[in-house]
CSV table of C-alpha atoms in Angstrom, one decimal:
chain,number,residue,atom,x,y,z
A,1,MET,CA,-8.0,2.9,8.1
A,2,VAL,CA,-7.1,-0.7,7.9
A,3,ASN,CA,-5.9,-1.9,11.0
A,4,CYS,CA,-4.5,-5.6,10.4
A,5,LEU,CA,-2.1,-7.7,11.3
A,6,LEU,CA,-0.8,-10.4,9.0
A,7,ALA,CA,1.2,-13.2,10.0
A,8,SER,CA,3.1,-16.1,8.0
A,9,THR,CA,2.5,-18.4,10.5
A,10,SER,CA,0.8,-18.5,14.2
A,11,THR,CA,3.8,-20.5,15.7
A,12,ILE,CA,7.3,-20.1,15.3
A,13,PHE,CA,9.6,-23.0,16.0
A,14,GLY,CA,10.5,-23.7,19.6
A,15,SER,CA,7.7,-21.4,21.3
A,16,THR,CA,4.0,-21.7,21.8
A,17,TYR,CA,0.8,-20.8,19.8
A,18,LEU,CA,1.0,-17.0,19.2
A,19,ASP,CA,3.4,-16.3,21.6
A,20,TYR,CA,6.1,-14.2,19.2
A,21,LEU,CA,3.0,-11.9,18.5
A,22,PHE,CA,1.5,-11.3,22.2
A,23,ASP,CA,3.2,-8.0,22.4
A,24,SER,CA,2.0,-6.7,18.7
A,25,LEU,CA,-1.7,-8.3,19.5
A,26,GLU,CA,-2.0,-6.6,23.1
A,27,GLN,CA,-1.6,-3.0,20.7
A,28,LEU,CA,-3.7,-4.5,18.1
A,29,PHE,CA,-6.6,-5.5,20.2
A,30,GLN,CA,-6.2,-2.5,22.8
A,31,ASN,CA,-10.0,-1.1,22.3
A,32,THR,CA,-11.6,-4.6,22.6
A,33,ASP,CA,-11.9,-7.3,25.4
A,34,GLU,CA,-13.6,-9.8,22.9
A,35,VAL,CA,-12.3,-11.1,19.5
A,36,VAL,CA,-14.6,-13.2,16.8
A,37,PHE,CA,-12.6,-15.9,16.1
A,38,ILE,CA,-12.9,-17.7,12.5
A,39,PRO,CA,-12.6,-21.1,12.8
A,40,TYR,CA,-13.0,-22.1,9.2
A,41,ALA,CA,-9.6,-23.3,7.7
A,42,ARG,CA,-9.9,-26.6,10.1
A,43,PRO,CA,-6.0,-27.3,10.2
A,44,GLY,CA,-5.3,-30.9,10.4
A,45,GLY,CA,-9.1,-31.4,9.8
A,46,ILE,CA,-10.4,-30.5,13.5
A,47,SER,CA,-14.0,-29.5,14.4
A,48,HIS,CA,-14.6,-25.6,14.8
A,49,ASP,CA,-14.9,-25.8,18.4
A,50,GLU,CA,-11.9,-28.0,19.0
A,51,TYR,CA,-10.4,-24.8,16.3
A,52,THR,CA,-11.9,-22.1,18.9
A,53,LYS,CA,-10.5,-23.8,22.1
A,54,ILE,CA,-6.7,-23.2,20.9
A,55,ALA,CA,-7.4,-19.8,19.9
A,56,LYS,CA,-9.1,-19.1,23.5
A,57,LYS,CA,-5.8,-20.4,25.3
A,58,GLY,CA,-3.8,-18.5,23.0
A,59,PHE,CA,-5.4,-15.3,23.9
A,60,LYS,CA,-5.9,-15.8,27.2
A,61,ASN,CA,-2.1,-14.7,27.7
A,62,ILE,CA,-3.6,-11.4,26.6
A,63,ASN,CA,-6.5,-11.6,28.7
A,64,LYS,CA,-9.1,-11.2,25.7
A,65,SER,CA,-12.1,-13.8,25.0
A,66,ILE,CA,-12.5,-15.7,22.0
A,67,VAL,CA,-15.4,-16.5,20.5
A,68,GLY,CA,-16.1,-18.7,17.6
A,69,LEU,CA,-17.9,-17.2,14.5
A,70,ASN,CA,-19.5,-20.8,14.6
A,71,THR,CA,-21.3,-20.6,17.9
A,72,PHE,CA,-23.4,-17.5,16.2
A,73,GLU,CA,-26.8,-18.1,14.5
A,74,ASN,CA,-26.2,-15.2,12.1
A,75,PRO,CA,-22.7,-15.1,11.1
A,76,ILE,CA,-23.1,-12.2,8.9
A,77,GLU,CA,-24.5,-10.1,11.9
A,78,ALA,CA,-22.1,-11.5,13.9
A,79,ILE,CA,-19.0,-10.1,12.2
A,80,LYS,CA,-21.2,-6.9,11.6
A,81,LYS,CA,-20.9,-6.3,15.3
A,82,ALA,CA,-17.4,-7.9,15.9
A,83,LYS,CA,-15.1,-5.3,17.7
A,84,GLY,CA,-12.1,-7.2,16.7
A,85,ILE,CA,-11.7,-10.4,14.3
A,86,PHE,CA,-9.1,-13.2,14.1
A,87,THR,CA,-8.6,-15.8,11.1
A,88,GLY,CA,-6.8,-19.0,12.0
A,89,GLY,CA,-4.6,-20.8,9.6
A,90,GLY,CA,-5.3,-24.1,8.1
A,91,ASN,CA,-6.3,-24.8,4.4
A,92,SER,CA,-6.9,-21.8,2.5
A,93,PHE,CA,-9.8,-23.9,0.2
A,94,VAL,CA,-11.6,-24.8,3.2
A,95,LEU,CA,-11.4,-21.5,4.8
A,96,VAL,CA,-12.4,-19.8,1.4
A,97,ASN,CA,-15.2,-22.0,1.0
A,98,GLY,CA,-16.6,-21.4,4.4
A,99,LEU,CA,-16.4,-18.0,4.1
A,100,TYR,CA,-18.2,-18.0,0.7
A,101,GLN,CA,-20.8,-20.8,2.0
A,102,ASN,CA,-21.6,-18.4,4.9
A,103,GLY,CA,-21.8,-15.4,2.8
A,104,VAL,CA,-19.3,-13.6,5.2
A,105,ILE,CA,-17.0,-12.5,2.1
A,106,PRO,CA,-18.6,-8.8,1.3
A,107,ILE,CA,-19.2,-7.8,5.2
A,108,LEU,CA,-15.6,-9.3,6.2
A,109,LYS,CA,-14.3,-6.9,3.8
A,110,ASP,CA,-16.1,-4.1,4.9
A,111,LYS,CA,-15.4,-4.4,8.6
A,112,ILE,CA,-11.7,-4.7,7.8
A,113,ASN,CA,-11.9,-2.2,5.6
A,114,SER,CA,-13.6,0.6,8.1
A,115,GLY,CA,-10.9,-0.2,10.5
A,116,THR,CA,-12.1,-3.3,12.8
A,117,PRO,CA,-8.6,-4.9,13.9
A,118,TYR,CA,-7.9,-7.8,12.3
A,119,LEU,CA,-5.4,-10.9,12.8
A,120,GLY,CA,-4.8,-13.3,10.2
A,121,THR,CA,-2.2,-16.4,10.7
A,122,SER,CA,-1.2,-18.4,7.5
A,123,ALA,CA,-4.3,-19.1,5.5
A,124,GLY,CA,-6.0,-16.5,7.8
A,125,SER,CA,-3.4,-13.8,6.4
A,126,ASN,CA,-3.8,-15.3,2.6
A,127,ILE,CA,-7.3,-14.5,2.3
A,128,ALA,CA,-6.5,-10.7,3.0
A,129,GLY,CA,-4.8,-10.3,-0.5
A,130,PRO,CA,-6.5,-10.3,-3.5
A,131,THR,CA,-6.8,-13.9,-4.2
A,132,ILE,CA,-5.8,-17.4,-2.6
A,133,LYS,CA,-4.0,-18.4,-5.8
A,134,THR,CA,-0.6,-18.2,-3.9
A,135,THR,CA,-1.4,-20.6,-1.1
A,136,ASN,CA,0.6,-23.7,-0.6
A,137,ASP,CA,-2.2,-25.8,0.8
A,138,MET,CA,-3.8,-28.8,-1.2
A,139,PRO,CA,-7.0,-28.1,-3.0
A,140,ILE,CA,-8.9,-30.5,-0.9
A,141,VAL,CA,-12.6,-29.0,-1.6
A,142,TYR,CA,-13.2,-26.8,-4.9
A,143,PRO,CA,-14.7,-23.2,-3.5
A,144,PRO,CA,-16.9,-21.0,-5.6
A,145,SER,CA,-14.0,-18.7,-6.6
A,146,PHE,CA,-10.4,-18.2,-5.6
A,147,ASP,CA,-11.2,-14.5,-4.7
A,148,SER,CA,-10.7,-13.4,-1.5
A,149,LEU,CA,-10.5,-10.1,0.7
A,150,GLY,CA,-8.2,-7.9,-1.3
A,151,ILE,CA,-7.7,-5.9,1.8
A,152,ILE,CA,-3.9,-5.2,0.6
A,153,PRO,CA,-3.2,-4.9,-2.8
A,154,PHE,CA,-0.7,-7.9,-3.2
A,155,ASN,CA,-0.8,-11.7,-2.6
A,156,ILE,CA,0.8,-13.1,0.3
A,157,ASN,CA,2.8,-16.5,0.2
A,158,PRO,CA,2.7,-17.4,4.1
A,159,HIS,CA,5.4,-19.8,5.4
A,160,TYR,CA,8.0,-19.0,2.5
A,161,LEU,CA,10.6,-21.4,2.0
A,162,ASP,CA,13.7,-20.5,0.5
A,163,PRO,CA,15.0,-23.6,-2.1
A,164,ASP,CA,17.3,-26.1,-0.2
A,165,PRO,CA,20.4,-26.4,-2.1
A,166,ASN,CA,21.5,-29.7,-1.3
A,167,SER,CA,18.0,-31.1,-2.1
A,168,THR,CA,17.9,-34.1,-4.6
A,169,HIS,CA,14.1,-33.1,-4.5
A,170,LYS,CA,12.8,-32.6,-8.3
A,171,GLY,CA,9.3,-31.0,-7.3
A,172,GLU,CA,9.1,-27.4,-8.0
A,173,THR,CA,10.6,-25.1,-5.2
A,174,ARG,CA,8.4,-22.2,-3.7
A,175,GLU,CA,10.2,-19.2,-6.3
A,176,THR,CA,9.5,-21.3,-9.0
A,177,ARG,CA,5.9,-22.0,-8.2
A,178,ILE,CA,5.7,-18.2,-7.9
A,179,LYS,CA,7.4,-17.6,-11.1
A,180,GLU,CA,4.6,-19.7,-12.3
A,181,PHE,CA,1.7,-17.6,-11.1
A,182,HIS,CA,3.5,-14.6,-12.9
A,183,GLU,CA,2.7,-16.4,-15.9
A,184,PHE,CA,-0.8,-16.4,-15.4
A,185,ASN,CA,-1.2,-13.2,-13.0
A,186,ASN,CA,-0.1,-9.7,-12.2
A,187,THR,CA,-0.5,-9.4,-8.8
A,188,PRO,CA,2.8,-8.9,-6.5
A,189,VAL,CA,3.6,-11.4,-4.1
A,190,ILE,CA,5.4,-11.6,-0.9
A,191,GLY,CA,6.9,-14.3,0.4
A,192,LEU,CA,6.7,-14.4,4.2
A,193,ARG,CA,8.6,-16.0,6.2
A,194,GLU,CA,7.9,-17.5,9.5
A,195,GLY,CA,8.2,-15.3,12.4
A,196,SER,CA,7.2,-12.5,9.8
A,197,TRP,CA,4.3,-10.4,9.8
A,198,ILE,CA,2.8,-7.6,7.7
A,199,ARG,CA,1.0,-4.8,9.9
A,200,VAL,CA,-1.4,-2.1,7.9
A,201,GLN,CA,-2.0,0.9,10.4
A,202,ASN,CA,-2.5,4.7,9.8
A,203,GLU,CA,-2.1,4.5,6.4
A,204,GLU,CA,0.9,2.6,6.3
A,205,THR,CA,2.0,-1.1,5.7
A,206,THR,CA,5.0,-2.5,6.7
A,207,LEU,CA,7.1,-5.7,6.9
A,208,GLN,CA,7.6,-6.6,10.8
A,209,GLY,CA,9.1,-9.2,12.9
A,210,SER,CA,11.9,-11.0,13.9
A,211,GLN,CA,14.2,-9.1,11.9
A,212,LEU,CA,13.6,-11.1,8.9
A,213,ASN,CA,14.0,-10.3,5.2
A,214,ALA,CA,10.8,-10.8,2.7
A,215,ARG,CA,11.2,-12.0,-0.6
A,216,ILE,CA,9.5,-9.8,-3.6
A,217,PHE,CA,8.0,-11.3,-6.6
A,218,GLU,CA,7.0,-9.1,-9.4
A,219,LYS,CA,5.8,-10.0,-12.7
A,220,GLY,CA,8.8,-9.5,-15.1
A,221,LYS,CA,11.3,-8.7,-12.4
A,222,ASP,CA,13.6,-10.8,-10.7
A,223,ALA,CA,12.8,-11.8,-7.0
A,224,TYR,CA,14.7,-9.7,-4.4
A,225,GLU,CA,14.6,-8.8,-0.9
A,226,ILE,CA,13.6,-6.5,1.5
A,227,PRO,CA,14.5,-6.0,5.3
A,228,GLU,CA,12.2,-5.7,8.0
A,229,GLY,CA,11.0,-2.3,8.6
A,230,THR,CA,10.4,-1.8,4.9
A,231,SER,CA,7.4,0.2,3.9
A,232,LEU,CA,5.3,-2.0,1.4
A,233,LYS,CA,3.0,0.8,-0.3
A,234,PHE,CA,5.0,0.5,-3.4
A,235,LEU,CA,3.7,-3.0,-3.7
A,236,ARG,CA,0.6,-2.9,-6.1
B,1,MET,CA,-7.6,-53.1,-21.1
B,2,VAL,CA,-6.2,-49.6,-19.9
B,3,ASN,CA,-2.3,-49.5,-20.9
B,4,CYS,CA,-1.0,-46.7,-19.0
B,5,LEU,CA,2.4,-46.0,-17.0
B,6,LEU,CA,2.0,-43.1,-14.3
B,7,ALA,CA,5.3,-41.5,-13.1
B,8,SER,CA,5.6,-39.7,-10.3
B,9,THR,CA,8.3,-37.5,-11.8
B,10,SER,CA,9.6,-37.1,-15.5
B,11,THR,CA,13.4,-37.0,-14.3
B,12,ILE,CA,14.9,-38.4,-11.5
B,13,PHE,CA,17.7,-36.7,-9.5
B,14,GLY,CA,21.2,-36.9,-11.1
B,15,SER,CA,19.8,-38.1,-14.5
B,16,THR,CA,18.2,-36.6,-17.9
B,17,TYR,CA,14.5,-36.1,-18.7
B,18,LEU,CA,12.7,-39.4,-18.7
B,19,ASP,CA,16.1,-41.5,-19.0
B,20,TYR,CA,15.2,-44.0,-16.1
B,21,LEU,CA,11.9,-45.0,-18.0
B,22,PHE,CA,13.2,-45.3,-21.7
B,23,ASP,CA,13.0,-49.3,-21.4
B,24,SER,CA,9.4,-49.1,-19.8
B,25,LEU,CA,8.2,-46.4,-22.6
B,26,GLU,CA,9.9,-48.8,-25.0
B,27,GLN,CA,7.6,-51.4,-24.0
B,28,LEU,CA,4.6,-49.4,-23.6
B,29,PHE,CA,4.7,-47.6,-26.7
B,30,GLN,CA,5.7,-50.7,-28.8
B,31,ASN,CA,2.9,-50.5,-31.6
B,32,THR,CA,3.2,-46.8,-32.4
B,33,ASP,CA,6.2,-44.5,-33.9
B,34,GLU,CA,4.1,-41.6,-32.9
B,35,VAL,CA,3.0,-40.4,-29.9
B,36,VAL,CA,0.6,-37.1,-29.0
B,37,PHE,CA,1.9,-34.9,-26.4
B,38,ILE,CA,-0.2,-32.7,-24.4
B,39,PRO,CA,1.9,-29.6,-23.2
B,40,TYR,CA,-1.0,-28.1,-21.4
B,41,ALA,CA,0.9,-27.9,-18.0
B,42,ARG,CA,3.6,-25.8,-19.0
B,43,PRO,CA,6.2,-26.4,-16.5
B,44,GLY,CA,7.6,-22.8,-15.4
B,45,GLY,CA,5.4,-21.3,-17.7
B,46,ILE,CA,7.0,-22.1,-20.5
B,47,SER,CA,5.2,-22.4,-23.8
B,48,HIS,CA,3.3,-25.4,-25.6
B,49,ASP,CA,5.8,-25.5,-28.2
B,50,GLU,CA,8.9,-25.4,-26.2
B,51,TYR,CA,7.7,-28.0,-24.0
B,52,THR,CA,7.0,-30.4,-26.7
B,53,LYS,CA,10.8,-29.9,-28.2
B,54,ILE,CA,11.9,-31.1,-24.6
B,55,ALA,CA,9.7,-33.9,-25.0
B,56,LYS,CA,10.4,-34.7,-28.4
B,57,LYS,CA,14.2,-34.5,-27.1
B,58,GLY,CA,13.7,-37.1,-24.6
B,59,PHE,CA,11.9,-39.8,-27.2
B,60,LYS,CA,14.3,-39.4,-29.8
B,61,ASN,CA,16.1,-41.7,-27.3
B,62,ILE,CA,13.7,-44.3,-28.0
B,63,ASN,CA,13.4,-43.6,-31.6
B,64,LYS,CA,9.7,-42.2,-31.4
B,65,SER,CA,8.3,-38.9,-32.8
B,66,ILE,CA,6.5,-36.7,-30.7
B,67,VAL,CA,3.9,-34.4,-31.7
B,68,GLY,CA,2.4,-31.5,-29.8
B,69,LEU,CA,-1.6,-31.7,-29.5
B,70,ASN,CA,-1.4,-27.5,-29.7
B,71,THR,CA,-0.3,-28.1,-33.1
B,72,PHE,CA,-3.6,-29.6,-34.2
B,73,GLU,CA,-6.4,-27.6,-35.2
B,74,ASN,CA,-9.0,-30.0,-33.6
B,75,PRO,CA,-7.3,-31.1,-30.7
B,76,ILE,CA,-10.6,-33.6,-30.0
B,77,GLU,CA,-9.7,-35.4,-33.7
B,78,ALA,CA,-6.1,-35.6,-32.6
B,79,ILE,CA,-6.6,-37.3,-29.2
B,80,LYS,CA,-9.4,-39.6,-31.1
B,81,LYS,CA,-6.5,-40.6,-33.6
B,82,ALA,CA,-3.6,-41.1,-31.7
B,83,LYS,CA,-2.2,-44.3,-31.0
B,84,GLY,CA,-0.4,-43.4,-27.8
B,85,ILE,CA,-0.5,-40.1,-25.8
B,86,PHE,CA,1.7,-38.4,-23.2
B,87,THR,CA,0.7,-35.9,-20.6
B,88,GLY,CA,4.1,-33.8,-19.3
B,89,GLY,CA,4.3,-32.5,-15.9
B,90,GLY,CA,3.9,-28.9,-14.7
B,91,ASN,CA,1.1,-27.2,-12.9
B,92,SER,CA,-1.7,-29.5,-12.5
B,93,PHE,CA,-4.5,-26.7,-12.4
B,94,VAL,CA,-2.8,-25.2,-15.6
B,95,LEU,CA,-3.5,-28.6,-16.9
B,96,VAL,CA,-6.4,-29.5,-16.1
B,97,ASN,CA,-7.9,-25.8,-17.3
B,98,GLY,CA,-6.3,-26.8,-20.4
B,99,LEU,CA,-8.1,-29.8,-21.0
B,100,TYR,CA,-11.7,-28.8,-19.9
B,101,GLN,CA,-10.9,-25.5,-22.7
B,102,ASN,CA,-10.3,-27.6,-25.1
B,103,GLY,CA,-13.0,-30.2,-24.2
B,104,VAL,CA,-10.8,-33.0,-24.5
B,105,ILE,CA,-11.5,-34.6,-21.2
B,106,PRO,CA,-14.2,-37.4,-22.2
B,107,ILE,CA,-12.2,-38.1,-25.5
B,108,LEU,CA,-9.2,-38.6,-23.4
B,109,LYS,CA,-10.9,-40.9,-21.0
B,110,ASP,CA,-12.5,-43.1,-24.0
B,111,LYS,CA,-9.0,-43.4,-25.6
B,112,ILE,CA,-6.9,-44.3,-22.2
B,113,ASN,CA,-9.8,-46.6,-21.1
B,114,SER,CA,-10.3,-48.1,-24.3
B,115,GLY,CA,-6.2,-49.2,-24.6
B,116,THR,CA,-4.5,-46.5,-25.9
B,117,PRO,CA,-1.0,-46.4,-24.3
B,118,TYR,CA,-0.9,-43.3,-22.2
B,119,LEU,CA,2.2,-42.3,-20.1
B,120,GLY,CA,1.6,-39.4,-17.6
B,121,THR,CA,4.4,-37.9,-15.6
B,122,SER,CA,3.6,-35.8,-12.3
B,123,ALA,CA,0.8,-33.4,-13.2
B,124,GLY,CA,0.3,-35.9,-16.1
B,125,SER,CA,-0.3,-38.9,-13.9
B,126,ASN,CA,-2.3,-36.5,-11.4
B,127,ILE,CA,-4.9,-36.0,-13.7
B,128,ALA,CA,-5.4,-40.2,-14.1
B,129,GLY,CA,-6.9,-39.9,-10.6
B,130,PRO,CA,-10.5,-39.1,-10.1
B,131,THR,CA,-9.5,-35.6,-8.8
B,132,ILE,CA,-6.5,-33.4,-8.6
B,133,LYS,CA,-7.5,-32.7,-4.9
B,134,THR,CA,-3.9,-34.3,-3.8
B,135,THR,CA,-1.8,-32.0,-6.4
B,136,ASN,CA,1.2,-30.4,-4.7
B,137,ASP,CA,0.7,-27.4,-7.2
B,138,MET,CA,-0.1,-23.6,-6.4
B,139,PRO,CA,-3.5,-22.8,-8.0
B,140,ILE,CA,-2.7,-20.4,-9.7
B,141,VAL,CA,-5.5,-20.4,-12.3
B,142,TYR,CA,-9.3,-21.2,-11.3
B,143,PRO,CA,-10.4,-24.5,-13.3
B,144,PRO,CA,-14.0,-25.1,-14.3
B,145,SER,CA,-13.6,-28.2,-11.7
B,146,PHE,CA,-11.0,-30.4,-9.7
B,147,ASP,CA,-12.1,-33.5,-11.4
B,148,SER,CA,-10.1,-35.4,-13.6
B,149,LEU,CA,-10.1,-38.5,-16.1
B,150,GLY,CA,-10.3,-41.1,-13.3
B,151,ILE,CA,-8.9,-44.1,-15.0
B,152,ILE,CA,-7.7,-45.6,-11.6
B,153,PRO,CA,-10.0,-45.4,-8.8
B,154,PHE,CA,-7.7,-43.5,-6.3
B,155,ASN,CA,-5.7,-40.6,-6.3
B,156,ILE,CA,-2.0,-39.9,-7.2
B,157,ASN,CA,0.0,-37.5,-4.7
B,158,PRO,CA,3.0,-37.2,-7.1
B,159,HIS,CA,6.8,-36.2,-5.7
B,160,TYR,CA,6.0,-37.8,-2.8
B,161,LEU,CA,7.9,-36.5,0.4
B,162,ASP,CA,8.6,-37.9,3.7
B,163,PRO,CA,8.4,-35.6,6.7
B,164,ASP,CA,12.1,-34.1,7.6
B,165,PRO,CA,12.5,-34.7,11.2
B,166,ASN,CA,15.4,-32.5,11.4
B,167,SER,CA,12.7,-29.4,10.1
B,168,THR,CA,11.9,-26.2,12.1
B,169,HIS,CA,9.7,-25.4,9.4
B,170,LYS,CA,5.9,-24.9,10.5
B,171,GLY,CA,4.2,-25.2,7.3
B,172,GLU,CA,2.1,-29.0,7.0
B,173,THR,CA,3.6,-32.0,6.1
B,174,ARG,CA,2.5,-33.9,2.5
B,175,GLU,CA,1.2,-36.7,5.4
B,176,THR,CA,-0.5,-34.0,7.3
B,177,ARG,CA,-2.1,-32.4,4.1
B,178,ILE,CA,-3.2,-35.9,2.7
B,179,LYS,CA,-4.8,-36.8,6.0
B,180,GLU,CA,-6.8,-33.1,5.7
B,181,PHE,CA,-8.0,-34.3,2.3
B,182,HIS,CA,-9.5,-37.4,3.9
B,183,GLU,CA,-11.2,-35.0,6.4
B,184,PHE,CA,-13.5,-34.1,3.3
B,185,ASN,CA,-13.0,-36.9,0.4
B,186,ASN,CA,-13.0,-40.7,0.4
B,187,THR,CA,-10.9,-41.4,-2.4
B,188,PRO,CA,-7.6,-43.4,-1.5
B,189,VAL,CA,-4.4,-41.8,-2.1
B,190,ILE,CA,-0.9,-43.1,-3.2
B,191,GLY,CA,1.7,-40.9,-2.2
B,192,LEU,CA,4.6,-41.8,-5.0
B,193,ARG,CA,8.0,-41.1,-4.4
B,194,GLU,CA,10.0,-40.0,-7.2
B,195,GLY,CA,11.5,-42.9,-9.0
B,196,SER,CA,8.1,-44.6,-8.8
B,197,TRP,CA,5.3,-45.4,-11.0
B,198,ILE,CA,2.1,-47.1,-11.5
B,199,ARG,CA,1.6,-49.6,-14.1
B,200,VAL,CA,-2.1,-50.5,-15.5
B,201,GLN,CA,-1.6,-53.4,-18.0
B,202,ASN,CA,-3.5,-56.8,-18.5
B,203,GLU,CA,-6.1,-55.9,-16.1
B,204,GLU,CA,-3.5,-55.4,-13.4
B,205,THR,CA,-2.5,-52.5,-11.4
B,206,THR,CA,1.2,-52.6,-10.1
B,207,LEU,CA,3.4,-50.1,-8.1
B,208,GLN,CA,7.0,-50.3,-9.9
B,209,GLY,CA,10.3,-48.6,-9.9
B,210,SER,CA,13.7,-48.1,-8.3
B,211,GLN,CA,12.7,-50.9,-5.7
B,212,LEU,CA,10.7,-48.0,-3.7
B,213,ASN,CA,8.0,-48.4,-1.3
B,214,ALA,CA,4.8,-46.1,-1.9
B,215,ARG,CA,2.9,-44.7,1.0
B,216,ILE,CA,-1.0,-45.6,1.1
B,217,PHE,CA,-3.7,-43.3,2.8
B,218,GLU,CA,-6.8,-44.5,3.3
B,219,LYS,CA,-9.5,-42.7,5.1
B,220,GLY,CA,-9.9,-43.6,8.7
B,221,LYS,CA,-6.7,-45.7,8.7
B,222,ASP,CA,-3.3,-44.9,9.5
B,223,ALA,CA,-1.0,-44.5,6.7
B,224,TYR,CA,1.1,-47.5,5.8
B,225,GLU,CA,3.9,-48.6,3.2
B,226,ILE,CA,4.0,-51.0,0.6
B,227,PRO,CA,6.8,-52.3,-1.3
B,228,GLU,CA,7.4,-52.2,-5.2
B,229,GLY,CA,5.9,-54.9,-7.0
B,230,THR,CA,2.3,-54.6,-5.0
B,231,SER,CA,-1.0,-54.9,-6.9
B,232,LEU,CA,-2.9,-52.0,-6.4
B,233,LYS,CA,-6.2,-53.6,-7.2
B,234,PHE,CA,-7.3,-53.7,-3.3
B,235,LEU,CA,-7.2,-49.5,-3.4
B,236,ARG,CA,-10.6,-48.2,-4.5
């Protein structure tokens, strides 16, 4: 009975924060006026309060209020009582570290698994997979573990980027990095392009958004594309 | 009395493995015919033996033999006896994990600090800084620590990439990521473009290679450029 929306990015090019998701978010959060915001990922190093302000402004467009998890004395209780939860993007290492430090991983997992509507963008989507081992972020803090929520049985690579055929750069492409991941791990990976999201609802898991394909990486197989609308139940 | 060469990349565009470094490597390794190769970073997930073959082929051009650290029963003893050491690029997390698993960090540090010629490329350069927290790599394994050798007092960001002004991608630029690093860490960072290297010799630390600038990031300052030939002694 998971009910979540896991987006590759909060913002698509030429648009404003969350704009392309408003219709979907109205539907996701239809039964609550207030959403608890987890600001731990601190994009660009901004403070929890600054980040919460950005989320507030975004959610005003769909007439929902946002309350920052950092403003509660007891974050575990706050999540326990939440009727909707949103984890924003930023740095996945900082995010996971914050979740561990505040001891909220088990309760967050329970709440999402028992049907509390959940929105993740970028790093906030990343943590819905079993680990953050397919993040693009820099490891600027050392978290106690790379294990994350495991709401879905596969890992997400958000902001997925195709190799640039004209590049003269010798650093690894995203595809190479994910292939290296599979030398050490078995978990399937979805390369989620900006504008795509994963919708988990009514026992279904579907690729949605912007008529975009996603790229699937399974250990021992060549990577392949799937179109918008594809069920992801096979991916485990 | 450190004597090392820390390169952004093993290979520059349109060239072959190590080719642009041959002159410098002949000078670096002038007093030894054999170099111990640390293949732990496993680029593209290739095996230690496969990786050692690549290094062997490269070093044949300067008439030096390469012996893989993985072929020794006791890697600590092997490093202790080495007259030259080369750590190749690949995945920094896999590399550091391998160094910890084999218990070679303290001896490797001692050897380089006591003057054994050392070459690092990419991930192999990354580990010369205090931590691997400014790597570009995917965290595909969880190492016991992000602490690395600390041969130099600043961190390296290898394969440094300037932001693309025409990009429509919303993922973080390299500069944004390094700025986020400085929200949580004080260590200065050098963004080392492909074709550049750092030469530590005779108590001097200098930016060298390809007439390229490097980009310096210090906490609380705007990032700035330095030209080839600049002494890096100020960076600590």
